[in-house]
PDB file of C-alpha atoms in Angstrom:
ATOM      1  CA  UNK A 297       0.000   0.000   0.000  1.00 62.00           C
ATOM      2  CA  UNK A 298       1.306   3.230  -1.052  1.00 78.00           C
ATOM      3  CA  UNK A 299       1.099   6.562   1.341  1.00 79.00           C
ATOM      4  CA  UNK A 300       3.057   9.679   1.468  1.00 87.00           C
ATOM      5  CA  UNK A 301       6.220  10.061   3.092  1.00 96.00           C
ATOM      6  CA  UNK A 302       6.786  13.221   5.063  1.00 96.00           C
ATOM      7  CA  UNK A 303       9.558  15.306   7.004  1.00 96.00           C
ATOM      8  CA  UNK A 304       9.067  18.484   9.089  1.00 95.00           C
ATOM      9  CA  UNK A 305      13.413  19.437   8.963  1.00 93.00           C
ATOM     10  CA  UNK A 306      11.903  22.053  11.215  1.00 91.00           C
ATOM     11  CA  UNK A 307       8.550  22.936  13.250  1.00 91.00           C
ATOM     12  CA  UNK A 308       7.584  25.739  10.652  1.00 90.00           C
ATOM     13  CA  UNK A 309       8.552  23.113   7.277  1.00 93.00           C
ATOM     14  CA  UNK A 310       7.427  19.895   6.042  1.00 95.00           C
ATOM     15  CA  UNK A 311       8.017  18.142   2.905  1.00 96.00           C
ATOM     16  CA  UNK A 312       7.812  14.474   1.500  1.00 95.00           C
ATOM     17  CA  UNK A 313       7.296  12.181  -1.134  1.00 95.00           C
ATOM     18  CA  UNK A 314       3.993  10.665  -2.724  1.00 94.00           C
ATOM     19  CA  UNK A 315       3.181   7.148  -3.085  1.00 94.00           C
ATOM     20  CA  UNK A 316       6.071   5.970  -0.375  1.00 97.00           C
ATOM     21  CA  UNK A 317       5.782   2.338   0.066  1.00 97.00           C
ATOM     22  CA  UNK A 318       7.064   0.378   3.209  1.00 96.00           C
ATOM     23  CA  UNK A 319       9.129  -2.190   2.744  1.00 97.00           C
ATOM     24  CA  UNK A 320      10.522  -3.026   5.975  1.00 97.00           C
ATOM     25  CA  UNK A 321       9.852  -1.594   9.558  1.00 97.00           C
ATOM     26  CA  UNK A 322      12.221  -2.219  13.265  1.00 98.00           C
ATOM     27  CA  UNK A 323      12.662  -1.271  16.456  1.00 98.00           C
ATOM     28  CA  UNK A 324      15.774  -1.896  17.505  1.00 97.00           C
ATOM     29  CA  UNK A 325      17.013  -0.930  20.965  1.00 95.00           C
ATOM     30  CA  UNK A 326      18.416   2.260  19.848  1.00 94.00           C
ATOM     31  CA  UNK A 327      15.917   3.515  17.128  1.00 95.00           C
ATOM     32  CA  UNK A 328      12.617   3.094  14.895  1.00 96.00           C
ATOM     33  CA  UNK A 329      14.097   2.250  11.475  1.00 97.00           C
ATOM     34  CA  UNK A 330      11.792   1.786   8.116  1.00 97.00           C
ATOM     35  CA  UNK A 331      13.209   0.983   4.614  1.00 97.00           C
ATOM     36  CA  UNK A 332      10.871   2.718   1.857  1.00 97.00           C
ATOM     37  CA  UNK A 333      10.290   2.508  -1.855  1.00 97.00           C
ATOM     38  CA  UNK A 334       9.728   5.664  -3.391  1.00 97.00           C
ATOM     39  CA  UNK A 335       9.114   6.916  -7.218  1.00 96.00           C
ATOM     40  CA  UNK A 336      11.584   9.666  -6.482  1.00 96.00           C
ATOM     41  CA  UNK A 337      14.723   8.681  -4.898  1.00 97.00           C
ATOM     42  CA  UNK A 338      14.192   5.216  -5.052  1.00 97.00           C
ATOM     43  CA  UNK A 339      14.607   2.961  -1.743  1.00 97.00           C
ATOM     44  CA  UNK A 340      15.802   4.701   1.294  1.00 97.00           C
ATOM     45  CA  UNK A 341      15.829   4.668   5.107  1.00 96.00           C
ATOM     46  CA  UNK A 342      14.902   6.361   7.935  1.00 97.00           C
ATOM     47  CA  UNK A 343      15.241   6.590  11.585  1.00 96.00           C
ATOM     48  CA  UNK A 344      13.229   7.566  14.297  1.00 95.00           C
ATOM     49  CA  UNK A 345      11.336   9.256  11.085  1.00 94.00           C
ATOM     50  CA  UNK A 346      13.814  11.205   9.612  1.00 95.00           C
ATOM     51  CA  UNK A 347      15.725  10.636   6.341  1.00 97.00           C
ATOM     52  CA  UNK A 348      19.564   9.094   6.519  1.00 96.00           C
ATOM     53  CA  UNK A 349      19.513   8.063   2.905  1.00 97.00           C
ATOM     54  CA  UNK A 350      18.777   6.977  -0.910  1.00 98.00           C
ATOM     55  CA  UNK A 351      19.983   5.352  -3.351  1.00 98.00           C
ATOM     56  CA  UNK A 352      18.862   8.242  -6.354  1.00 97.00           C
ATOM     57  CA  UNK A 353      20.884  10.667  -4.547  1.00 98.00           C
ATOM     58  CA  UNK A 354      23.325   8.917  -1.666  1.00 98.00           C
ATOM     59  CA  UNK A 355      26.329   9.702  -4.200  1.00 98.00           C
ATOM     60  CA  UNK A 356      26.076  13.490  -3.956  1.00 98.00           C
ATOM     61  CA  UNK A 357      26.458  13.063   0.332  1.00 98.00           C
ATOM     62  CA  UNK A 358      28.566  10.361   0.607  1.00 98.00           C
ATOM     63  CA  UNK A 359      31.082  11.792  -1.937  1.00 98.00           C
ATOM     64  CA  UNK A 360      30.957  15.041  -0.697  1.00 98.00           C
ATOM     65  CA  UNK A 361      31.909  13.436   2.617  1.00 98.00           C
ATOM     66  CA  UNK A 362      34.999  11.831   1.423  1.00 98.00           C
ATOM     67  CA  UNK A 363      36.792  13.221  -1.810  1.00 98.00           C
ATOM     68  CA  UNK A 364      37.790  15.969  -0.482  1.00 98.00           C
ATOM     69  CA  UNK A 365      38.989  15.352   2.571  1.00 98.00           C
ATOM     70  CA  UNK A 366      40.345  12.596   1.181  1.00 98.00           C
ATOM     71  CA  UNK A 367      42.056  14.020  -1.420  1.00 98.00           C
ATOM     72  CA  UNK A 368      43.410  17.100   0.426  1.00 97.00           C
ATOM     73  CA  UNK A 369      45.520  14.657   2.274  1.00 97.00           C
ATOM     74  CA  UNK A 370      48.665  13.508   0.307  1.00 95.00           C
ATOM     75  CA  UNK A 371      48.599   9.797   0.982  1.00 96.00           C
ATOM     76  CA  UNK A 372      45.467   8.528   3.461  1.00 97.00           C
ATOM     77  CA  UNK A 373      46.404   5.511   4.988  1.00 98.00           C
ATOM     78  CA  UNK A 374      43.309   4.816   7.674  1.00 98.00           C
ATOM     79  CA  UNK A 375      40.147   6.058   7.744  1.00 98.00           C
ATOM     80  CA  UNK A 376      37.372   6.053  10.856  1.00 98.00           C
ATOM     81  CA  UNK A 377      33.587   6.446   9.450  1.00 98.00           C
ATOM     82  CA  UNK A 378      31.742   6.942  12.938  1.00 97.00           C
ATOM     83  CA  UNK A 379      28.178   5.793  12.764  1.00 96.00           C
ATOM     84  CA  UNK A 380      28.441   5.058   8.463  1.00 96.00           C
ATOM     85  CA  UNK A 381      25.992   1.583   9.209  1.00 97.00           C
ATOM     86  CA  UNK A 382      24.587   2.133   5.320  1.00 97.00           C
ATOM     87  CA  UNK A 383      28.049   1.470   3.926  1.00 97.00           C
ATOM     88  CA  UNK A 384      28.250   4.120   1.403  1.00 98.00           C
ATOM     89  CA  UNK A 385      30.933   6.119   3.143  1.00 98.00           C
ATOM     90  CA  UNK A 386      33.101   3.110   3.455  1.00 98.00           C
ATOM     91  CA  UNK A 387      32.500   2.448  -0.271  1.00 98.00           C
ATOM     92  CA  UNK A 388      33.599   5.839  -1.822  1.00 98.00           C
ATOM     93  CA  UNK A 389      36.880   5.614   1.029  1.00 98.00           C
ATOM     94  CA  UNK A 390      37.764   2.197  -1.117  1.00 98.00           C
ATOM     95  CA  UNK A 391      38.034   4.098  -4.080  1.00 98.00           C
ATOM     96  CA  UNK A 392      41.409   5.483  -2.766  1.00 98.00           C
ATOM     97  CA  UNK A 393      43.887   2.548  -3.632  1.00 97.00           C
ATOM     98  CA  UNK A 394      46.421   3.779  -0.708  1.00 97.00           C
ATOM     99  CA  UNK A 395      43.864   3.283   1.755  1.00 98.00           C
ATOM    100  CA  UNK A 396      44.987   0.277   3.738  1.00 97.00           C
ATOM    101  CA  UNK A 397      42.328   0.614   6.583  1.00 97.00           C
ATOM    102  CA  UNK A 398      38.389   1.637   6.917  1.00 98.00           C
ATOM    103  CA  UNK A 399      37.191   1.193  10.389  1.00 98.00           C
ATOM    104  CA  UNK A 400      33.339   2.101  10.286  1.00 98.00           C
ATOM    105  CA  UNK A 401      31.855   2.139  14.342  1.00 97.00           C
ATOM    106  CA  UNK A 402      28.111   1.549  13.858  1.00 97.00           C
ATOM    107  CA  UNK A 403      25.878   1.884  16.983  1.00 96.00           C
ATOM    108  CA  UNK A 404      23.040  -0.359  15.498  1.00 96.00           C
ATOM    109  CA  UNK A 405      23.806  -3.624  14.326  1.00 97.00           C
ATOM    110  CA  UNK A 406      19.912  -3.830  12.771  1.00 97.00           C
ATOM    111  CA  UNK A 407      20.981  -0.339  10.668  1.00 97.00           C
ATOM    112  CA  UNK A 408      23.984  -2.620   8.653  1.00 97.00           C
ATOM    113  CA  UNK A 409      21.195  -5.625   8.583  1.00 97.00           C
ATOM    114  CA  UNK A 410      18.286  -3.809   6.598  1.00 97.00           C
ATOM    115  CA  UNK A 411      20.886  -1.287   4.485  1.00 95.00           C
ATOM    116  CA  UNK A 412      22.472  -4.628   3.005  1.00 96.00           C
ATOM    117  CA  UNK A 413      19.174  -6.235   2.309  1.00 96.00           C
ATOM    118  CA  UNK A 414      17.729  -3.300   1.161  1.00 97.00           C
ATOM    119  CA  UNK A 415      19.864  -0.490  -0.093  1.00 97.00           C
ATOM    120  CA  UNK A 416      23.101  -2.848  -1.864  1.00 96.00           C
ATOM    121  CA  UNK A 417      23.601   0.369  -4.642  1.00 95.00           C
ATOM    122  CA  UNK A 418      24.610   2.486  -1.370  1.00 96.00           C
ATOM    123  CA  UNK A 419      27.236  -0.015   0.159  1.00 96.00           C
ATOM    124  CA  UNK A 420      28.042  -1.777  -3.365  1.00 95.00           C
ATOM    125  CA  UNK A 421      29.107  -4.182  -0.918  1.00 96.00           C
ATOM    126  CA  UNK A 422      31.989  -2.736   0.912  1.00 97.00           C
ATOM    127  CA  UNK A 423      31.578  -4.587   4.172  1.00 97.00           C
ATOM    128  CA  UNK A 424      32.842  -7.797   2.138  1.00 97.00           C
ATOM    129  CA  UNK A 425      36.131  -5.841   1.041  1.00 98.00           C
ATOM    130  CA  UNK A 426      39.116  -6.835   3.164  1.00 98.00           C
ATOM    131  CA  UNK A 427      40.000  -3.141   3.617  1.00 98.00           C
ATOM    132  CA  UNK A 428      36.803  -2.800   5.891  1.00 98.00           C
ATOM    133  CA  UNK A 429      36.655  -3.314   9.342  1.00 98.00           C
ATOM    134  CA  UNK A 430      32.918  -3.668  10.725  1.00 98.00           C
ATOM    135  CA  UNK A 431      32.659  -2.407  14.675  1.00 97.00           C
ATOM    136  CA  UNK A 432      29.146  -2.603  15.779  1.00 97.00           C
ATOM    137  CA  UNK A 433      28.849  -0.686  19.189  1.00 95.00           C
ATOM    138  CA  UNK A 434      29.284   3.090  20.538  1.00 94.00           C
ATOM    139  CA  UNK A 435      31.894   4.844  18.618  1.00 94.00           C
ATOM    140  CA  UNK A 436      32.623   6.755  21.573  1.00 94.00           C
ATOM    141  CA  UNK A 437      33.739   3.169  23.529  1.00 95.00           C
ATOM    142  CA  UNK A 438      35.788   2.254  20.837  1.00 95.00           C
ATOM    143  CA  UNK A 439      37.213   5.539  20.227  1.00 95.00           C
ATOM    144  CA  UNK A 440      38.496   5.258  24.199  1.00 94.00           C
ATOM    145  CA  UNK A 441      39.541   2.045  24.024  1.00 93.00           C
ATOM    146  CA  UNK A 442      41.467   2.481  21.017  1.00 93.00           C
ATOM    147  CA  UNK A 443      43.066   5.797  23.655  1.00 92.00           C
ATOM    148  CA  UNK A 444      44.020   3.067  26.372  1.00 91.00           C
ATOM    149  CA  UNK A 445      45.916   0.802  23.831  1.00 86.00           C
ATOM    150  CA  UNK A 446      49.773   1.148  24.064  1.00 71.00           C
ATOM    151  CA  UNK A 447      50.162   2.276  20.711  1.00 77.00           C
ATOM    152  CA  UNK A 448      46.587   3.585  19.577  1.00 75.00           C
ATOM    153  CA  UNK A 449      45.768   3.838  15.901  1.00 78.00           C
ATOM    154  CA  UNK A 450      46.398   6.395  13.996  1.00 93.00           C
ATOM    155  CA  UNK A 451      43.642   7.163  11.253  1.00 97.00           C
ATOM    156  CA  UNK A 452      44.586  10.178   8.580  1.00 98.00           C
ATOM    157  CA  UNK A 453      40.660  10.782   7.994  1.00 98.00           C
ATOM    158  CA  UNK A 454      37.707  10.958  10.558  1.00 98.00           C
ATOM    159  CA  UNK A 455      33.555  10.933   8.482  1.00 98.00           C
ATOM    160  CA  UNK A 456      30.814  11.796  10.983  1.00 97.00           C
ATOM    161  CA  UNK A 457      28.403   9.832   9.383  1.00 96.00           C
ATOM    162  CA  UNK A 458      25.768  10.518  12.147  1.00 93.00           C
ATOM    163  CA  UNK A 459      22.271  10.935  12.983  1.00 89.00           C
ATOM    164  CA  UNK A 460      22.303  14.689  13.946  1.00 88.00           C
ATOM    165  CA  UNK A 461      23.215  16.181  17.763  1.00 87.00           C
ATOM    166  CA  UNK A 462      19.821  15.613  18.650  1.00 84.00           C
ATOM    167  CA  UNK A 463      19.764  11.984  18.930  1.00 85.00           C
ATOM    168  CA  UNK A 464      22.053   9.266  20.528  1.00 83.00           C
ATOM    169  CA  UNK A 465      25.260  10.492  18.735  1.00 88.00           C
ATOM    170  CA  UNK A 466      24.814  13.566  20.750  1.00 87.00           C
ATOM    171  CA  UNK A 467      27.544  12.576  23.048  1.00 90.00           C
ATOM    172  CA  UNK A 468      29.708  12.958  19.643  1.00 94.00           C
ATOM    173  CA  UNK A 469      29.386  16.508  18.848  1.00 95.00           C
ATOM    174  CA  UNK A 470      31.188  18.113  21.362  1.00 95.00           C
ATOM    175  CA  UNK A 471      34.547  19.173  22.421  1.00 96.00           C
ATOM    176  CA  UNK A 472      34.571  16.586  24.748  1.00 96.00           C
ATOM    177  CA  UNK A 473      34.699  14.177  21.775  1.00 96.00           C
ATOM    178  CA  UNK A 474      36.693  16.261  19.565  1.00 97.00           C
ATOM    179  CA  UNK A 475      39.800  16.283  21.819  1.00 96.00           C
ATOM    180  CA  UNK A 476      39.629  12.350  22.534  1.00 95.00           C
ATOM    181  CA  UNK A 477      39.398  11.962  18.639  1.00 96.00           C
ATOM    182  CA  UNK A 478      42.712  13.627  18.397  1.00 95.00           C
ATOM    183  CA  UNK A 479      44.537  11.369  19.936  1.00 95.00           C
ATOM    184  CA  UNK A 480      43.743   8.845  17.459  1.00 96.00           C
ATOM    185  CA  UNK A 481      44.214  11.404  14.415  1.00 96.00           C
ATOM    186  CA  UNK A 482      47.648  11.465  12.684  1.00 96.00           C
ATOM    187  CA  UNK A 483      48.915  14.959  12.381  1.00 95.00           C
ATOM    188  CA  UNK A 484      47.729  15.586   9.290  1.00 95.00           C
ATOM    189  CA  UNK A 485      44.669  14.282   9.843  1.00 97.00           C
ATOM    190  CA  UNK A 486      41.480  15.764   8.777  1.00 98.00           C
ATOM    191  CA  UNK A 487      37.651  15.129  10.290  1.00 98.00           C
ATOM    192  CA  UNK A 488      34.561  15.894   8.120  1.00 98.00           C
ATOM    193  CA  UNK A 489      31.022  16.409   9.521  1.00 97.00           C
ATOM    194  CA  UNK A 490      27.518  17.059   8.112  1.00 94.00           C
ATOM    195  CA  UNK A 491      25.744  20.079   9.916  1.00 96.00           C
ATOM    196  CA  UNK A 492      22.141  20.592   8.510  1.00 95.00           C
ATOM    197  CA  UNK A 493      20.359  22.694   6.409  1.00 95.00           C
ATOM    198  CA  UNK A 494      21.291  26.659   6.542  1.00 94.00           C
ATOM    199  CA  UNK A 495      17.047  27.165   6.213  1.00 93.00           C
ATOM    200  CA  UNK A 496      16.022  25.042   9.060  1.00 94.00           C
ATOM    201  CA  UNK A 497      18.908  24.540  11.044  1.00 93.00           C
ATOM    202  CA  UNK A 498      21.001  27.668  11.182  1.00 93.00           C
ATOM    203  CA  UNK A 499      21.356  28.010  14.899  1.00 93.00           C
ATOM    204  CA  UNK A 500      21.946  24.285  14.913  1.00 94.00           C
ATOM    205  CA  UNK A 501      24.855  24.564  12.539  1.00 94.00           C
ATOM    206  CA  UNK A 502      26.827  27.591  14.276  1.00 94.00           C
ATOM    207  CA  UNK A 503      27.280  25.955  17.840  1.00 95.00           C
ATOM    208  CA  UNK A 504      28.447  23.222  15.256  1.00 96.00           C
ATOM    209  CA  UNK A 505      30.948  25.446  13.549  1.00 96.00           C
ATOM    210  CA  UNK A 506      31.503  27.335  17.138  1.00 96.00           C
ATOM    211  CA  UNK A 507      33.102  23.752  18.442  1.00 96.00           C
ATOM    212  CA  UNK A 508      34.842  22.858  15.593  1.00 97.00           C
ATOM    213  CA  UNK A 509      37.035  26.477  15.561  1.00 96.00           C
ATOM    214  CA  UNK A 510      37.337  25.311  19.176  1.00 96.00           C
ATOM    215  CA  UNK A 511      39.603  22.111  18.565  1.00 97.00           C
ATOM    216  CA  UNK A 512      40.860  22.835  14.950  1.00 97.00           C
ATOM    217  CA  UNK A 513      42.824  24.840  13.482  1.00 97.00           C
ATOM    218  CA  UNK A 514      41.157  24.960  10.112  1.00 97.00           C
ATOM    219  CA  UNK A 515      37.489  24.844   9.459  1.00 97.00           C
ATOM    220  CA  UNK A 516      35.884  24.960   6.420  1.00 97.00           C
ATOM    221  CA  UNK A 517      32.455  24.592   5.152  1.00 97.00           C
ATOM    222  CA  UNK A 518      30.922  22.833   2.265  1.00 97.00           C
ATOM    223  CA  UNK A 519      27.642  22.985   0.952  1.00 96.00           C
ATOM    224  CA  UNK A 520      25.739  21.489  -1.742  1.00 97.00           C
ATOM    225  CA  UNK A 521      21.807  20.115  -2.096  1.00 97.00           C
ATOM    226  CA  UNK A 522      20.838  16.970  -1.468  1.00 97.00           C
ATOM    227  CA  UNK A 523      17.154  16.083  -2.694  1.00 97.00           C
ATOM    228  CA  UNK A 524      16.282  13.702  -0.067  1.00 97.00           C
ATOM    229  CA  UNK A 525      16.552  16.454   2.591  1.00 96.00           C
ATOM    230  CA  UNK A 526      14.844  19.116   0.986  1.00 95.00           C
ATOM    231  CA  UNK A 527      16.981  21.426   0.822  1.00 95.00           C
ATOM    232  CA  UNK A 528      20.637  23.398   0.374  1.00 96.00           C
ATOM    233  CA  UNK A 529      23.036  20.943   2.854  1.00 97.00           C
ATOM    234  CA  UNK A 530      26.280  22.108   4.876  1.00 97.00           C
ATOM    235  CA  UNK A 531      29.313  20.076   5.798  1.00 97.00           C
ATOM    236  CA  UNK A 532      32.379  21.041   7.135  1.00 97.00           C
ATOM    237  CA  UNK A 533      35.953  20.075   7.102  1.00 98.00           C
ATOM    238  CA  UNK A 534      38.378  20.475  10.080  1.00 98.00           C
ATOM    239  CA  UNK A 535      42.024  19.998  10.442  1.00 98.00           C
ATOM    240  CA  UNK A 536      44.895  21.188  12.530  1.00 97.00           C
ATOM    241  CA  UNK A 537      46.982  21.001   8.896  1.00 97.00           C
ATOM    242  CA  UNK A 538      45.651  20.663   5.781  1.00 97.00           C
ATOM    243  CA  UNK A 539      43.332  23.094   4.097  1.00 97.00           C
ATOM    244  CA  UNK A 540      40.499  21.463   1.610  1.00 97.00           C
ATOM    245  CA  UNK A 541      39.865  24.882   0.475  1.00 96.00           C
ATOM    246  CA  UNK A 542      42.742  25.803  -0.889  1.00 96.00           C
ATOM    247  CA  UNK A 543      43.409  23.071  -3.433  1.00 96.00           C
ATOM    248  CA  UNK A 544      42.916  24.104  -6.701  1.00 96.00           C
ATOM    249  CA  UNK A 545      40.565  22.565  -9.658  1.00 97.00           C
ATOM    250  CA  UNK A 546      44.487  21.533 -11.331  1.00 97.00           C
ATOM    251  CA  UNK A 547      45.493  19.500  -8.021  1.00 96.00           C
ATOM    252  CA  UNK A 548      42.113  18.103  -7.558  1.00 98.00           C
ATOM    253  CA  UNK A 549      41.665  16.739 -11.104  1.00 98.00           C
ATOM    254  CA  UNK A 550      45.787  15.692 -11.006  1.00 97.00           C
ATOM    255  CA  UNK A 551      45.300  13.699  -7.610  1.00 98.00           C
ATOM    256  CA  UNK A 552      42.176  11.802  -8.798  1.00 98.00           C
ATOM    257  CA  UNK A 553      43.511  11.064 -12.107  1.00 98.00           C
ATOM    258  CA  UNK A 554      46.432   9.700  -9.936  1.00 97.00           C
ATOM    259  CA  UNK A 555      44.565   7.374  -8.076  1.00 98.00           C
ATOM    260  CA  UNK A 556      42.835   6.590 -10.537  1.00 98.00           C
ATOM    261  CA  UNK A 557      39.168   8.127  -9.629  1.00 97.00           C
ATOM    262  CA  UNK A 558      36.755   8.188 -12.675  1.00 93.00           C
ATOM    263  CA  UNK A 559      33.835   7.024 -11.858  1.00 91.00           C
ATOM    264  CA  UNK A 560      32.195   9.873  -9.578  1.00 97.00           C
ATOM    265  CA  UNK A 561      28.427  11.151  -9.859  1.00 97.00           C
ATOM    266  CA  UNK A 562      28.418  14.715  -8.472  1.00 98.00           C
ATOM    267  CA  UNK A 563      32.378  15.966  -7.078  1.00 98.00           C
ATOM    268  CA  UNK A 564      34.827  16.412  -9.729  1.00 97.00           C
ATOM    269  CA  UNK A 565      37.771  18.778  -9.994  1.00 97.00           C
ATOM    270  CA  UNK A 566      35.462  22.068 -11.241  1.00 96.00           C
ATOM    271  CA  UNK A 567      32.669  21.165  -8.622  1.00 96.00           C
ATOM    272  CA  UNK A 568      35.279  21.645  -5.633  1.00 97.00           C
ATOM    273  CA  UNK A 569      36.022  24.974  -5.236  1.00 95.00           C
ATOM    274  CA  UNK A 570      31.946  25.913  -5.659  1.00 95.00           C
ATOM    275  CA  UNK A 571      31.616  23.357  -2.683  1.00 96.00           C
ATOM    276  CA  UNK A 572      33.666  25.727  -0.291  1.00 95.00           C
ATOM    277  CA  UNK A 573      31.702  28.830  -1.614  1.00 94.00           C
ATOM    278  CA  UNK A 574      28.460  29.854   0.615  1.00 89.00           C
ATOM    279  CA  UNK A 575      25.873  31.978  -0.664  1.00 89.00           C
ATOM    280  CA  UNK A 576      25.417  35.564   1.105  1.00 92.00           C
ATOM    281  CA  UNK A 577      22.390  34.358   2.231  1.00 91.00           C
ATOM    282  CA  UNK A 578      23.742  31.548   3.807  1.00 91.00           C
ATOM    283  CA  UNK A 579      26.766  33.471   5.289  1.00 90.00           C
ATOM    284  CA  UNK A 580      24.179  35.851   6.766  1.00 90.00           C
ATOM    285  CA  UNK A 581      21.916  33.108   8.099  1.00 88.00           C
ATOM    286  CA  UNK A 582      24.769  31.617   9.677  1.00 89.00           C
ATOM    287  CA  UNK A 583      25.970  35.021  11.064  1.00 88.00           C
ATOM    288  CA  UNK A 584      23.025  35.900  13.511  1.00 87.00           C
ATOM    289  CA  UNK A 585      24.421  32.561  15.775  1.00 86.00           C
ATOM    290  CA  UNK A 586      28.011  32.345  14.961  1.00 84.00           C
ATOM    291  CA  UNK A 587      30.433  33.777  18.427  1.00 82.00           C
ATOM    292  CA  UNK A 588      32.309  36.927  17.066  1.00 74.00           C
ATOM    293  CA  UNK A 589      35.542  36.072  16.187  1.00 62.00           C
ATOM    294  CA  UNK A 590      38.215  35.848  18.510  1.00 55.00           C
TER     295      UNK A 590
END
């Protein structure tokens, strides 16, 4: 039976899609999570009623997410995707041949269950590549335990691939979090985070960007739109070294020729530098919550 599928991003919006159809529907201990068929996007899942993703549009998140951070960094060895249960971060880190290591810490074990079943054109199968290391549990556990090891690992690129602050990866947003991550970040290392919409999440997405210029040294946003949300979507990247921004559209399109990255759907050398550029709107939007500079 078909129904529409709806989303308030915010108490004063709601949008959705017609003619949803259920195909699957958990509880797990953690969260309410439904798989859905639509004519839009295709199949895609939420929890606790809110979208995660799709497979018509995962690409333009999931790449955004990775390339380039990933490609900033001269040689990524190890990569931690934090939450990531859908697989789709974990499959656009395998398209780096020098990564050696993708650890992805997944709080729900029932998320990686009804993603494989379900949604196989977001993970393409990347939990049965060698190069991926499956933790179910909280990231924040494994994060200290990997702190209390002798010699901890060392991981050159960190994806918040997270439900948002308001939910049980709140614990994970803060500064907290941020300085026990850097203990397991190489020097160069850089962490990359989704923040929310600019329209419906503005305040939101400053105390966001507020903690971030807390614990790094450089923070920059991206920002791109992603149908499945509804709207114009902002990530950042942060670093203590390495600067996404300022690579240019010759050193992106020389370092993915390089490793030998062709087969992309949204970021490609020319769409880079637009990523890193916000609108005036947005900057003012953002500008009513962001601390004055110090």
């Amino acid at each position: 039976m078909s129904a529409p599928l709806l989303f308030q991003p915010s108490p004063n919006a709601t949008y959705g899609f017609p003619n949803a159809r259920r195909l699957a529907s958990v509880v797990s201990p953690y969260q309410h999570i439904e798989v859905w068929d639509t004519p839009q996007l295709g199949r895609l899942f939420t929890l606790d009623g809110r979208p995660m993703t799709a497979t018509g549009d995962e690409f333009i998140y999931h790449e955004c997410m990775v390339h380039p951070a990933a490609l900033t960094h001269p040689g990524p060895a190890a990569a931690l995707v934090l939450g990531g249960g859908d697989g789709g971060a974990a499959r656009q880190l395998l398209k780096h041949p020098g990564i050696e290591r993708i650890v992805v810490a997944e709080l729900d074990a029932e998320v990686v269950r009804l993603t494989r079943e379900h949604l196989a054109e977001v993970h393409g199968g990347a939990f049965d590549n060698p190069r991926v290391e499956l933790v179910i549990g909280d990231a924040a556990h494994y994060v200290a335990h990997l702190i209390d090891t002798a010699s901890p690992a060392r991981f050159d690129l960190v994806i918040f691939d997270l439900t948002p602050p308001d939910s049980p990866a709140a614990g994970l947003y803060t500064p907290d979090f941020y300085a026990q991550l850097k203990q397991v970040m190489s020097p160069s290392a850089t962490l990359t985070v989704h923040l929310g919409s600019p329209y419906f999440h503005a305040e939101r997405i400053a105390g966001l960007l507020d903690d971030l210029h807390g614990a790094f040294a450089i923070v920059r946003t991206m920002n791109t739109f992603i149908p499945l949300y509804g709207s114009l979507w902002m990530m950042a990247a942060a670093s203590d070294a390495l600067d996404p921004a300022a690579l240019t559209t010759e050193n992106v399109a020389h370092r993915l020729t390089a490793r030998g990255i062709d087969s992309l759907k949204h970021y490609d050398a020319p769409t880079h530098a637009a990523l890193f550029s916000a609108s005036q709107s947005v900057r003012d939007k953002l500008s009513q919550f962001l601390k004055p500079a110090r």
